């Protein structure tokens, strides 16, 4: 992969699933420059290092929901198993399992990406607190403006899959 190992480039590989920021095995394997099969085998050989809060396998619904976010997906084709998702701690643990120089460089870049995303989220929380304080200070004439701003900074809500026929 010719992608520069910078947080702004790696953030596209971070997804929010089950309330956690995670990276998928196929994206990690591509960043490490190894086949997904090799990454999965290394994890399975060291499975005690990957408890449920470090790594989990996506459910069918989670995987379908994720695939539906992308019109064309390089990893959404036929698969035998649902992909694994690694939390920040799981990605850090991968560095002890994958010992190549590339793995070390990628893990450092990924850790920096998670830190930058955390700072960004904290900044949005602070902004939300300031808006709320302003909202209390001023009367209702600005409530529509404040509601629109809150909607813009809120994280996107997970779309629920509709059941049945809807025209």
CSV table of N, CA and C in Angstrom, one decimal:
chain,number,residue,atom,x,y,z
A,1,UNK,N,0.9,-1.2,0.0
A,1,UNK,CA,0.0,0.0,0.0
A,1,UNK,C,0.9,1.2,0.0
A,2,UNK,N,0.6,2.2,-0.8
A,2,UNK,CA,1.4,3.4,-1.0
A,2,UNK,C,0.9,4.5,-0.1
A,3,UNK,N,0.0,4.3,0.8
A,3,UNK,CA,-0.6,5.3,1.6
A,3,UNK,C,0.4,5.7,2.7
A,4,UNK,N,0.6,7.1,2.8
A,4,UNK,CA,1.5,7.6,3.8
A,4,UNK,C,0.9,7.3,5.2
A,5,UNK,N,1.8,6.9,6.1
A,5,UNK,CA,1.4,6.5,7.4
A,5,UNK,C,1.2,7.8,8.3
A,6,UNK,N,0.1,8.5,8.0
A,6,UNK,CA,-0.2,9.7,8.7
A,6,UNK,C,-1.6,9.6,9.3
A,7,UNK,N,-1.9,10.1,10.5
A,7,UNK,CA,-3.3,10.0,11.0
A,7,UNK,C,-4.4,10.4,10.1
A,8,UNK,N,-4.2,11.5,9.3
A,8,UNK,CA,-5.2,11.9,8.4
A,8,UNK,C,-5.5,10.9,7.3
A,9,UNK,N,-4.5,10.1,7.0
A,9,UNK,CA,-4.7,9.0,6.0
A,9,UNK,C,-5.3,7.7,6.6
A,10,UNK,N,-4.9,7.4,7.8
A,10,UNK,CA,-5.4,6.2,8.5
A,10,UNK,C,-6.7,6.3,9.1
A,11,UNK,N,-7.2,7.5,9.4
A,11,UNK,CA,-8.5,7.7,10.0
A,11,UNK,C,-9.6,7.1,9.2
A,12,UNK,N,-9.5,7.0,7.9
A,12,UNK,CA,-10.5,6.4,7.0
A,12,UNK,C,-10.7,4.9,7.3
A,13,UNK,N,-9.8,4.3,8.0
A,13,UNK,CA,-9.9,2.9,8.3
A,13,UNK,C,-10.4,2.6,9.7
A,14,UNK,N,-10.8,3.7,10.4
A,14,UNK,CA,-11.3,3.5,11.7
A,14,UNK,C,-12.8,3.6,11.7
A,15,UNK,N,-13.5,2.6,12.2
A,15,UNK,CA,-15.0,2.5,12.2
A,15,UNK,C,-15.5,2.5,13.7
A,16,UNK,N,-16.7,3.0,13.8
A,16,UNK,CA,-17.3,3.0,15.2
A,16,UNK,C,-18.3,1.9,15.2
A,17,UNK,N,-18.0,0.8,15.9
A,17,UNK,CA,-18.8,-0.4,16.0
A,17,UNK,C,-18.9,-0.8,17.4
A,18,UNK,N,-20.1,-1.1,17.9
A,18,UNK,CA,-20.4,-1.5,19.3
A,18,UNK,C,-19.9,-0.5,20.3
A,19,UNK,N,-19.9,0.7,19.9
A,19,UNK,CA,-19.5,1.8,20.8
A,19,UNK,C,-17.9,1.9,20.9
A,20,UNK,N,-17.2,1.3,20.0
A,20,UNK,CA,-15.8,1.3,20.0
A,20,UNK,C,-15.2,1.8,18.7
A,21,UNK,N,-14.1,2.4,18.7
A,21,UNK,CA,-13.4,2.8,17.5
A,21,UNK,C,-12.5,1.5,17.2
A,22,UNK,N,-12.7,1.0,16.0
A,22,UNK,CA,-12.1,-0.3,15.6
A,22,UNK,C,-11.5,-0.2,14.2
A,23,UNK,N,-10.6,-1.1,13.9
A,23,UNK,CA,-10.0,-1.3,12.6
A,23,UNK,C,-10.3,-2.7,12.2
A,24,UNK,N,-10.6,-2.9,10.9
A,24,UNK,CA,-10.9,-4.3,10.5
A,24,UNK,C,-9.6,-5.0,10.0
A,25,UNK,N,-9.7,-6.3,10.2
A,25,UNK,CA,-8.5,-7.2,9.9
A,25,UNK,C,-8.0,-7.0,8.5
A,26,UNK,N,-8.9,-6.9,7.5
A,26,UNK,CA,-8.5,-6.8,6.1
A,26,UNK,C,-7.8,-5.4,5.9
A,27,UNK,N,-8.2,-4.4,6.5
A,27,UNK,CA,-7.5,-3.1,6.4
A,27,UNK,C,-6.2,-3.1,7.1
A,28,UNK,N,-6.1,-3.7,8.2
A,28,UNK,CA,-4.8,-3.8,8.9
A,28,UNK,C,-3.8,-4.7,8.2
A,29,UNK,N,-4.3,-5.8,7.6
A,29,UNK,CA,-3.4,-6.6,6.8
A,29,UNK,C,-2.9,-5.9,5.6
A,30,UNK,N,-3.7,-5.1,5.0
A,30,UNK,CA,-3.3,-4.3,3.8
A,30,UNK,C,-2.2,-3.3,4.3
A,31,UNK,N,-2.5,-2.6,5.4
A,31,UNK,CA,-1.5,-1.6,5.9
A,31,UNK,C,-0.2,-2.3,6.3
A,32,UNK,N,-0.2,-3.5,6.9
A,32,UNK,CA,1.0,-4.3,7.2
A,32,UNK,C,1.7,-4.9,6.0
A,33,UNK,N,1.0,-4.9,4.9
A,33,UNK,CA,1.5,-5.5,3.7
A,33,UNK,C,1.6,-7.1,3.8
A,34,UNK,N,0.6,-7.6,4.4
A,34,UNK,CA,0.5,-9.1,4.5
A,34,UNK,C,-0.9,-9.5,4.1
A,35,UNK,N,-1.1,-10.8,3.7
A,35,UNK,CA,-2.4,-11.3,3.4
A,35,UNK,C,-3.3,-11.4,4.7
A,36,UNK,N,-4.6,-11.2,4.6
A,36,UNK,CA,-5.5,-11.3,5.8
A,36,UNK,C,-5.3,-12.6,6.5
A,37,UNK,N,-5.1,-13.7,5.7
A,37,UNK,CA,-5.0,-15.0,6.2
A,37,UNK,C,-3.8,-15.1,7.2
A,38,UNK,N,-2.7,-14.4,6.8
A,38,UNK,CA,-1.5,-14.4,7.7
A,38,UNK,C,-1.8,-13.7,9.0
A,39,UNK,N,-2.5,-12.6,8.9
A,39,UNK,CA,-2.8,-11.8,10.1
A,39,UNK,C,-3.7,-12.7,11.0
A,40,UNK,N,-4.8,-13.3,10.4
A,40,UNK,CA,-5.7,-14.1,11.2
A,40,UNK,C,-5.0,-15.3,11.8
A,41,UNK,N,-4.1,-15.9,11.1
A,41,UNK,CA,-3.3,-17.1,11.6
A,41,UNK,C,-2.5,-16.6,12.8
A,42,UNK,N,-1.8,-15.5,12.7
A,42,UNK,CA,-1.0,-15.0,13.8
A,42,UNK,C,-1.8,-14.7,15.0
A,43,UNK,N,-3.0,-14.1,14.8
A,43,UNK,CA,-3.9,-13.9,16.0
A,43,UNK,C,-4.4,-15.2,16.6
A,44,UNK,N,-4.8,-16.2,15.8
A,44,UNK,CA,-5.3,-17.4,16.3
A,44,UNK,C,-4.2,-18.2,17.1
A,45,UNK,N,-2.9,-18.1,16.6
A,45,UNK,CA,-1.8,-18.7,17.3
A,45,UNK,C,-1.6,-18.1,18.7
A,46,UNK,N,-2.0,-16.8,18.8
A,46,UNK,CA,-1.8,-16.1,20.1
A,46,UNK,C,-3.2,-15.6,20.6
A,47,UNK,N,-4.2,-16.4,20.5
A,47,UNK,CA,-5.6,-15.9,20.8
A,47,UNK,C,-5.7,-15.5,22.3
A,48,UNK,N,-4.9,-15.9,23.2
A,48,UNK,CA,-5.0,-15.5,24.6
A,48,UNK,C,-4.6,-14.0,24.8
A,49,UNK,N,-4.0,-13.5,23.8
A,49,UNK,CA,-3.6,-12.1,23.9
A,49,UNK,C,-4.7,-11.2,23.4
A,50,UNK,N,-5.8,-11.7,22.9
A,50,UNK,CA,-6.8,-11.0,22.2
A,50,UNK,C,-8.2,-11.2,22.9
A,51,UNK,N,-8.4,-10.7,24.1
A,51,UNK,CA,-9.7,-10.9,24.7
A,51,UNK,C,-10.8,-10.1,24.0
A,52,UNK,N,-12.0,-10.3,24.4
A,52,UNK,CA,-13.2,-9.7,23.6
A,52,UNK,C,-13.1,-8.1,23.6
A,53,UNK,N,-12.4,-7.5,24.5
A,53,UNK,CA,-12.3,-6.0,24.4
A,53,UNK,C,-11.1,-5.6,23.6
A,54,UNK,N,-10.4,-6.5,23.0
A,54,UNK,CA,-9.3,-6.2,22.1
A,54,UNK,C,-9.7,-6.5,20.7
A,55,UNK,N,-10.5,-7.6,20.5
A,55,UNK,CA,-10.9,-8.0,19.2
A,55,UNK,C,-12.2,-8.8,19.2
A,56,UNK,N,-13.0,-8.6,18.2
A,56,UNK,CA,-14.3,-9.4,18.1
A,56,UNK,C,-14.6,-9.6,16.6
A,57,UNK,N,-15.4,-10.6,16.4
A,57,UNK,CA,-15.8,-10.8,15.0
A,57,UNK,C,-17.2,-10.1,14.8
A,58,UNK,N,-17.3,-9.5,13.6
A,58,UNK,CA,-18.5,-8.8,13.3
A,58,UNK,C,-19.7,-9.8,13.2
A,59,UNK,N,-20.9,-9.3,13.6
A,59,UNK,CA,-22.1,-10.1,13.3
A,59,UNK,C,-22.4,-9.9,11.8
A,60,UNK,N,-23.3,-10.8,11.3
A,60,UNK,CA,-23.8,-10.6,9.9
A,60,UNK,C,-24.4,-9.3,9.7
A,61,UNK,N,-25.2,-8.8,10.7
A,61,UNK,CA,-25.9,-7.5,10.5
A,61,UNK,C,-24.9,-6.4,10.6
A,62,UNK,N,-23.9,-6.4,11.4
A,62,UNK,CA,-22.8,-5.4,11.5
A,62,UNK,C,-22.1,-5.4,10.2
A,63,UNK,N,-21.7,-6.5,9.6
A,63,UNK,CA,-21.0,-6.6,8.4
A,63,UNK,C,-21.8,-6.1,7.2
A,64,UNK,N,-23.1,-6.5,7.2
A,64,UNK,CA,-24.0,-6.0,6.1
A,64,UNK,C,-24.1,-4.5,6.2
A,65,UNK,N,-24.3,-4.0,7.4
A,65,UNK,CA,-24.4,-2.5,7.6
A,65,UNK,C,-23.2,-1.8,7.2
A,66,UNK,N,-22.0,-2.3,7.4
A,66,UNK,CA,-20.8,-1.7,7.0
A,66,UNK,C,-20.6,-1.7,5.5
A,67,UNK,N,-20.9,-2.9,4.9
A,67,UNK,CA,-20.8,-3.0,3.5
A,67,UNK,C,-21.8,-2.0,2.8
A,68,UNK,N,-22.9,-1.8,3.4
A,68,UNK,CA,-23.9,-0.9,2.7
A,68,UNK,C,-23.5,0.6,2.7
A,69,UNK,N,-22.5,0.9,3.6
A,69,UNK,CA,-21.9,2.3,3.6
A,69,UNK,C,-21.1,2.6,2.4
A,70,UNK,N,-20.6,1.5,1.7
A,70,UNK,CA,-19.7,1.7,0.6
A,70,UNK,C,-20.3,1.1,-0.7
A,71,UNK,N,-20.3,1.9,-1.7
A,71,UNK,CA,-20.9,1.5,-3.0
A,71,UNK,C,-20.1,0.4,-3.6
A,72,UNK,N,-18.8,0.6,-3.7
A,72,UNK,CA,-17.9,-0.5,-4.1
A,72,UNK,C,-16.9,-0.8,-3.0
A,73,UNK,N,-16.8,-2.0,-2.6
A,73,UNK,CA,-15.9,-2.4,-1.5
A,73,UNK,C,-15.0,-3.4,-2.0
A,74,UNK,N,-13.7,-3.2,-1.7
A,74,UNK,CA,-12.7,-4.1,-2.1
A,74,UNK,C,-12.7,-5.4,-1.2
A,75,UNK,N,-13.4,-5.3,0.0
A,75,UNK,CA,-13.4,-6.4,0.9
A,75,UNK,C,-14.8,-7.0,1.1
A,76,UNK,N,-15.8,-6.5,0.4
A,76,UNK,CA,-17.1,-6.9,0.6
A,76,UNK,C,-17.6,-8.1,-0.3
A,77,UNK,N,-16.7,-8.7,-1.0
A,77,UNK,CA,-17.1,-9.8,-1.9
A,77,UNK,C,-17.3,-11.1,-1.1
A,78,UNK,N,-17.2,-12.2,-1.8
A,78,UNK,CA,-17.5,-13.5,-1.1
A,78,UNK,C,-16.4,-13.8,0.0
A,79,UNK,N,-16.9,-14.2,1.1
A,79,UNK,CA,-16.0,-14.5,2.2
A,79,UNK,C,-16.5,-15.8,2.9
A,80,UNK,N,-15.6,-16.5,3.5
A,80,UNK,CA,-16.0,-17.7,4.3
A,80,UNK,C,-16.4,-17.3,5.7
A,81,UNK,N,-15.8,-16.2,6.2
A,81,UNK,CA,-16.0,-15.8,7.6
A,81,UNK,C,-16.2,-14.3,7.7
A,82,UNK,N,-16.9,-13.9,8.7
A,82,UNK,CA,-17.1,-12.5,8.9
A,82,UNK,C,-15.8,-11.9,9.4
A,83,UNK,N,-15.5,-10.6,9.1
A,83,UNK,CA,-14.2,-10.0,9.5
A,83,UNK,C,-14.1,-9.8,11.0
A,84,UNK,N,-12.9,-9.7,11.4
A,84,UNK,CA,-12.5,-9.4,12.8
A,84,UNK,C,-12.3,-7.9,12.9
A,85,UNK,N,-12.7,-7.3,14.0
A,85,UNK,CA,-12.5,-5.9,14.3
A,85,UNK,C,-11.6,-5.8,15.5
A,86,UNK,N,-10.6,-4.9,15.4
A,86,UNK,CA,-9.6,-4.7,16.5
A,86,UNK,C,-9.8,-3.4,17.1
A,87,UNK,N,-9.9,-3.3,18.5
A,87,UNK,CA,-9.9,-2.1,19.2
A,87,UNK,C,-8.5,-1.5,19.2
A,88,UNK,N,-8.4,-0.3,19.8
A,88,UNK,CA,-7.1,0.3,19.9
A,88,UNK,C,-6.1,-0.6,20.7
A,89,UNK,N,-6.6,-1.3,21.7
A,89,UNK,CA,-5.7,-2.2,22.5
A,89,UNK,C,-5.4,-3.4,21.6
A,90,UNK,N,-6.3,-3.9,20.9
A,90,UNK,CA,-6.1,-5.0,20.0
A,90,UNK,C,-5.0,-4.7,18.9
A,91,UNK,N,-5.1,-3.5,18.4
A,91,UNK,CA,-4.1,-3.1,17.4
A,91,UNK,C,-2.7,-3.0,18.1
A,92,UNK,N,-2.7,-2.5,19.3
A,92,UNK,CA,-1.4,-2.4,20.0
A,92,UNK,C,-0.9,-3.8,20.2
A,93,UNK,N,-1.7,-4.8,20.6
A,93,UNK,CA,-1.3,-6.1,20.8
A,93,UNK,C,-0.8,-6.8,19.5
A,94,UNK,N,-1.3,-6.4,18.4
A,94,UNK,CA,-0.8,-6.9,17.1
A,94,UNK,C,0.7,-6.7,17.0
A,95,UNK,N,1.2,-5.6,17.5
A,95,UNK,CA,2.6,-5.3,17.4
A,95,UNK,C,3.5,-6.4,18.1
A,96,UNK,N,2.9,-7.1,19.1
A,96,UNK,CA,3.7,-8.1,19.7
A,96,UNK,C,3.6,-9.5,19.0
A,97,UNK,N,2.6,-9.6,18.1
A,97,UNK,CA,2.3,-10.8,17.4
A,97,UNK,C,3.0,-10.7,16.0
A,98,UNK,N,2.9,-9.5,15.3
A,98,UNK,CA,3.5,-9.3,14.0
A,98,UNK,C,4.8,-8.5,14.3
A,99,UNK,N,5.9,-9.1,14.1
A,99,UNK,CA,7.2,-8.5,14.6
A,99,UNK,C,8.0,-7.9,13.5
A,100,UNK,N,7.4,-7.6,12.3
A,100,UNK,CA,8.2,-7.0,11.2
A,100,UNK,C,8.4,-5.5,11.5
A,101,UNK,N,9.4,-4.9,10.8
A,101,UNK,CA,9.6,-3.5,11.0
A,101,UNK,C,8.4,-2.7,10.4
A,102,UNK,N,7.8,-3.2,9.4
A,102,UNK,CA,6.6,-2.6,8.8
A,102,UNK,C,5.5,-2.6,9.9
A,103,UNK,N,5.3,-3.7,10.6
A,103,UNK,CA,4.3,-3.7,11.6
A,103,UNK,C,4.5,-2.7,12.7
A,104,UNK,N,5.7,-2.5,13.1
A,104,UNK,CA,6.1,-1.5,14.1
A,104,UNK,C,5.7,-0.1,13.6
A,105,UNK,N,6.1,0.2,12.4
A,105,UNK,CA,5.8,1.5,11.8
A,105,UNK,C,4.3,1.8,11.7
A,106,UNK,N,3.6,0.8,11.2
A,106,UNK,CA,2.2,0.9,11.1
A,106,UNK,C,1.5,1.1,12.4
A,107,UNK,N,1.9,0.3,13.4
A,107,UNK,CA,1.3,0.4,14.7
A,107,UNK,C,1.5,1.8,15.4
A,108,UNK,N,2.7,2.3,15.2
A,108,UNK,CA,3.0,3.6,15.7
A,108,UNK,C,2.0,4.7,15.1
A,109,UNK,N,1.9,4.6,13.8
A,109,UNK,CA,1.0,5.5,13.0
A,109,UNK,C,-0.5,5.3,13.5
A,110,UNK,N,-0.9,4.1,13.7
A,110,UNK,CA,-2.3,3.8,14.1
A,110,UNK,C,-2.5,4.4,15.5
A,111,UNK,N,-1.6,4.2,16.4
A,111,UNK,CA,-1.7,4.7,17.8
A,111,UNK,C,-1.9,6.2,17.7
A,112,UNK,N,-1.1,6.9,16.9
A,112,UNK,CA,-1.2,8.3,16.7
A,112,UNK,C,-2.5,8.7,16.2
A,113,UNK,N,-3.1,7.9,15.3
A,113,UNK,CA,-4.4,8.2,14.7
A,113,UNK,C,-5.5,8.1,15.8
A,114,UNK,N,-5.4,7.0,16.6
A,114,UNK,CA,-6.4,6.9,17.7
A,114,UNK,C,-6.3,8.1,18.6
A,115,UNK,N,-5.1,8.5,18.9
A,115,UNK,CA,-5.0,9.7,19.9
A,115,UNK,C,-5.6,10.9,19.2
A,116,UNK,N,-5.3,11.1,17.9
A,116,UNK,CA,-5.8,12.3,17.3
A,116,UNK,C,-7.3,12.3,17.2
A,117,UNK,N,-7.9,11.1,16.9
A,117,UNK,CA,-9.4,11.0,16.9
A,117,UNK,C,-10.0,11.2,18.3
A,118,UNK,N,-9.3,10.8,19.4
A,118,UNK,CA,-9.8,11.0,20.7
A,118,UNK,C,-9.8,12.5,21.0
A,119,UNK,N,-8.7,13.2,20.6
A,119,UNK,CA,-8.6,14.6,20.8
A,119,UNK,C,-9.7,15.4,20.1
A,120,UNK,N,-10.0,14.9,18.9
A,120,UNK,CA,-11.0,15.5,18.1
A,120,UNK,C,-12.4,15.4,18.7
A,121,UNK,N,-12.7,14.2,19.2
A,121,UNK,CA,-13.9,13.9,19.9
A,121,UNK,C,-14.0,14.7,21.2
A,122,UNK,N,-12.9,14.9,21.9
A,122,UNK,CA,-13.0,15.7,23.1
A,122,UNK,C,-13.2,17.1,22.8
A,123,UNK,N,-12.7,17.6,21.7
A,123,UNK,CA,-12.9,19.0,21.2
A,123,UNK,C,-14.3,19.2,20.9
A,124,UNK,N,-15.0,18.2,20.3
A,124,UNK,CA,-16.4,18.4,20.0
A,124,UNK,C,-17.2,18.4,21.2
A,125,UNK,N,-16.9,17.6,22.2
A,125,UNK,CA,-17.6,17.6,23.5
A,125,UNK,C,-17.5,19.0,24.2
A,126,UNK,N,-16.3,19.6,24.1
A,126,UNK,CA,-16.1,20.9,24.7
A,126,UNK,C,-16.9,22.0,23.9
A,127,UNK,N,-16.9,21.9,22.6
A,127,UNK,CA,-17.7,22.8,21.8
A,127,UNK,C,-19.2,22.6,22.2
A,128,UNK,N,-19.7,21.4,22.3
A,128,UNK,CA,-21.1,21.2,22.7
A,128,UNK,C,-21.4,21.8,24.1
A,129,UNK,N,-20.5,21.7,25.0
A,129,UNK,CA,-20.7,22.4,26.3
A,129,UNK,C,-20.8,23.9,26.2
A,130,UNK,N,-19.9,24.5,25.4
A,130,UNK,CA,-19.9,25.9,25.2
A,130,UNK,C,-21.2,26.4,24.5
A,131,UNK,N,-21.7,25.6,23.5
A,131,UNK,CA,-22.9,26.0,22.9
A,131,UNK,C,-24.1,25.9,23.9
A,132,UNK,N,-24.1,24.9,24.7
A,132,UNK,CA,-25.1,24.8,25.7
A,132,UNK,C,-25.1,25.9,26.7
A,133,UNK,N,-23.9,26.4,27.1
A,133,UNK,CA,-23.8,27.5,27.9
A,133,UNK,C,-24.4,28.8,27.3
A,134,UNK,N,-24.0,29.0,26.0
A,134,UNK,CA,-24.6,30.1,25.2
A,134,UNK,C,-26.1,30.0,25.1
A,135,UNK,N,-26.6,28.8,24.9
A,135,UNK,CA,-28.0,28.6,24.7
A,135,UNK,C,-28.8,29.0,26.0
A,136,UNK,N,-28.2,28.7,27.1
A,136,UNK,CA,-28.8,29.1,28.4
A,136,UNK,C,-28.8,30.6,28.6
A,137,UNK,N,-27.7,31.2,28.1
A,137,UNK,CA,-27.5,32.6,28.3
A,137,UNK,C,-28.5,33.5,27.5
A,138,UNK,N,-28.8,33.0,26.3
A,138,UNK,CA,-29.7,33.8,25.4
A,138,UNK,C,-31.0,33.1,25.3
A,139,UNK,N,-32.0,33.9,24.9
A,139,UNK,CA,-33.4,33.4,24.9
A,139,UNK,C,-33.7,32.6,23.7
A,140,UNK,N,-34.9,32.2,23.5
A,140,UNK,CA,-35.4,31.3,22.5
A,140,UNK,C,-35.1,31.7,21.1
A,141,UNK,N,-34.8,33.0,20.8
A,141,UNK,CA,-34.6,33.4,19.4
A,141,UNK,C,-33.5,32.7,18.7
A,142,UNK,N,-32.6,32.2,19.5
A,142,UNK,CA,-31.5,31.5,18.9
A,142,UNK,C,-31.6,30.0,19.0
A,143,UNK,N,-32.7,29.5,19.5
A,143,UNK,CA,-32.8,28.0,19.7
A,143,UNK,C,-32.7,27.2,18.4
A,144,UNK,N,-33.2,27.7,17.3
A,144,UNK,CA,-33.2,27.0,16.1
A,144,UNK,C,-31.7,26.9,15.6
A,145,UNK,N,-31.0,28.0,15.7
A,145,UNK,CA,-29.6,28.0,15.3
A,145,UNK,C,-28.8,27.0,16.2
A,146,UNK,N,-29.0,27.0,17.5
A,146,UNK,CA,-28.3,26.1,18.4
A,146,UNK,C,-28.7,24.7,18.1
A,147,UNK,N,-29.9,24.4,17.8
A,147,UNK,CA,-30.3,23.0,17.4
A,147,UNK,C,-29.6,22.6,16.1
A,148,UNK,N,-29.5,23.4,15.1
A,148,UNK,CA,-28.8,23.1,13.9
A,148,UNK,C,-27.3,22.8,14.1
A,149,UNK,N,-26.7,23.7,15.0
A,149,UNK,CA,-25.3,23.5,15.3
A,149,UNK,C,-25.1,22.1,16.0
A,150,UNK,N,-25.9,21.8,17.0
A,150,UNK,CA,-25.8,20.6,17.7
A,150,UNK,C,-25.9,19.4,16.8
A,151,UNK,N,-26.8,19.5,15.8
A,151,UNK,CA,-27.0,18.4,14.9
A,151,UNK,C,-25.8,18.2,14.0
A,152,UNK,N,-25.1,19.3,13.7
A,152,UNK,CA,-23.9,19.2,12.8
A,152,UNK,C,-22.7,18.5,13.6
A,153,UNK,N,-22.6,18.8,14.9
A,153,UNK,CA,-21.4,18.2,15.6
A,153,UNK,C,-21.7,16.9,16.2
A,154,UNK,N,-23.0,16.5,16.2
A,154,UNK,CA,-23.3,15.2,16.8
A,154,UNK,C,-22.8,14.0,15.9
A,155,UNK,N,-22.3,12.9,16.6
A,155,UNK,CA,-21.9,11.8,15.7
A,155,UNK,C,-23.1,11.2,15.0
A,156,UNK,N,-22.9,10.7,13.8
A,156,UNK,CA,-24.0,10.2,13.0
A,156,UNK,C,-24.7,9.0,13.7
A,157,UNK,N,-26.0,9.0,13.7
A,157,UNK,CA,-26.7,7.9,14.4
A,157,UNK,C,-26.7,6.7,13.5
A,158,UNK,N,-26.7,5.6,14.1
A,158,UNK,CA,-26.7,4.3,13.3
A,158,UNK,C,-28.0,4.2,12.6
A,159,UNK,N,-28.0,3.9,11.3
A,159,UNK,CA,-29.2,3.7,10.6
A,159,UNK,C,-29.8,2.3,10.9
A,160,UNK,N,-31.1,2.3,11.2
A,160,UNK,CA,-31.8,1.1,11.5
A,160,UNK,C,-32.3,0.5,10.2
A,161,UNK,N,-32.1,-0.8,10.1
A,161,UNK,CA,-32.6,-1.4,8.9
A,161,UNK,C,-34.1,-1.6,8.9
A,162,UNK,N,-34.8,-1.1,7.9
A,162,UNK,CA,-36.2,-1.2,7.9
A,162,UNK,C,-36.6,-2.6,7.5
A,163,UNK,N,-37.7,-3.1,8.1
A,163,UNK,CA,-38.2,-4.4,7.9
A,163,UNK,C,-39.5,-4.3,7.1
A,164,UNK,N,-39.7,-5.1,6.1
A,164,UNK,CA,-41.0,-5.1,5.4
A,164,UNK,C,-40.8,-4.2,4.1
A,165,UNK,N,-42.0,-4.0,3.5
A,165,UNK,CA,-42.0,-3.2,2.3
A,165,UNK,C,-42.3,-1.7,2.6
A,166,UNK,N,-41.4,-0.9,2.1
A,166,UNK,CA,-41.6,0.6,2.2
A,166,UNK,C,-41.5,1.2,0.9
A,167,UNK,N,-42.6,1.9,0.4
A,167,UNK,CA,-42.5,2.5,-1.0
A,167,UNK,C,-41.5,3.6,-1.0
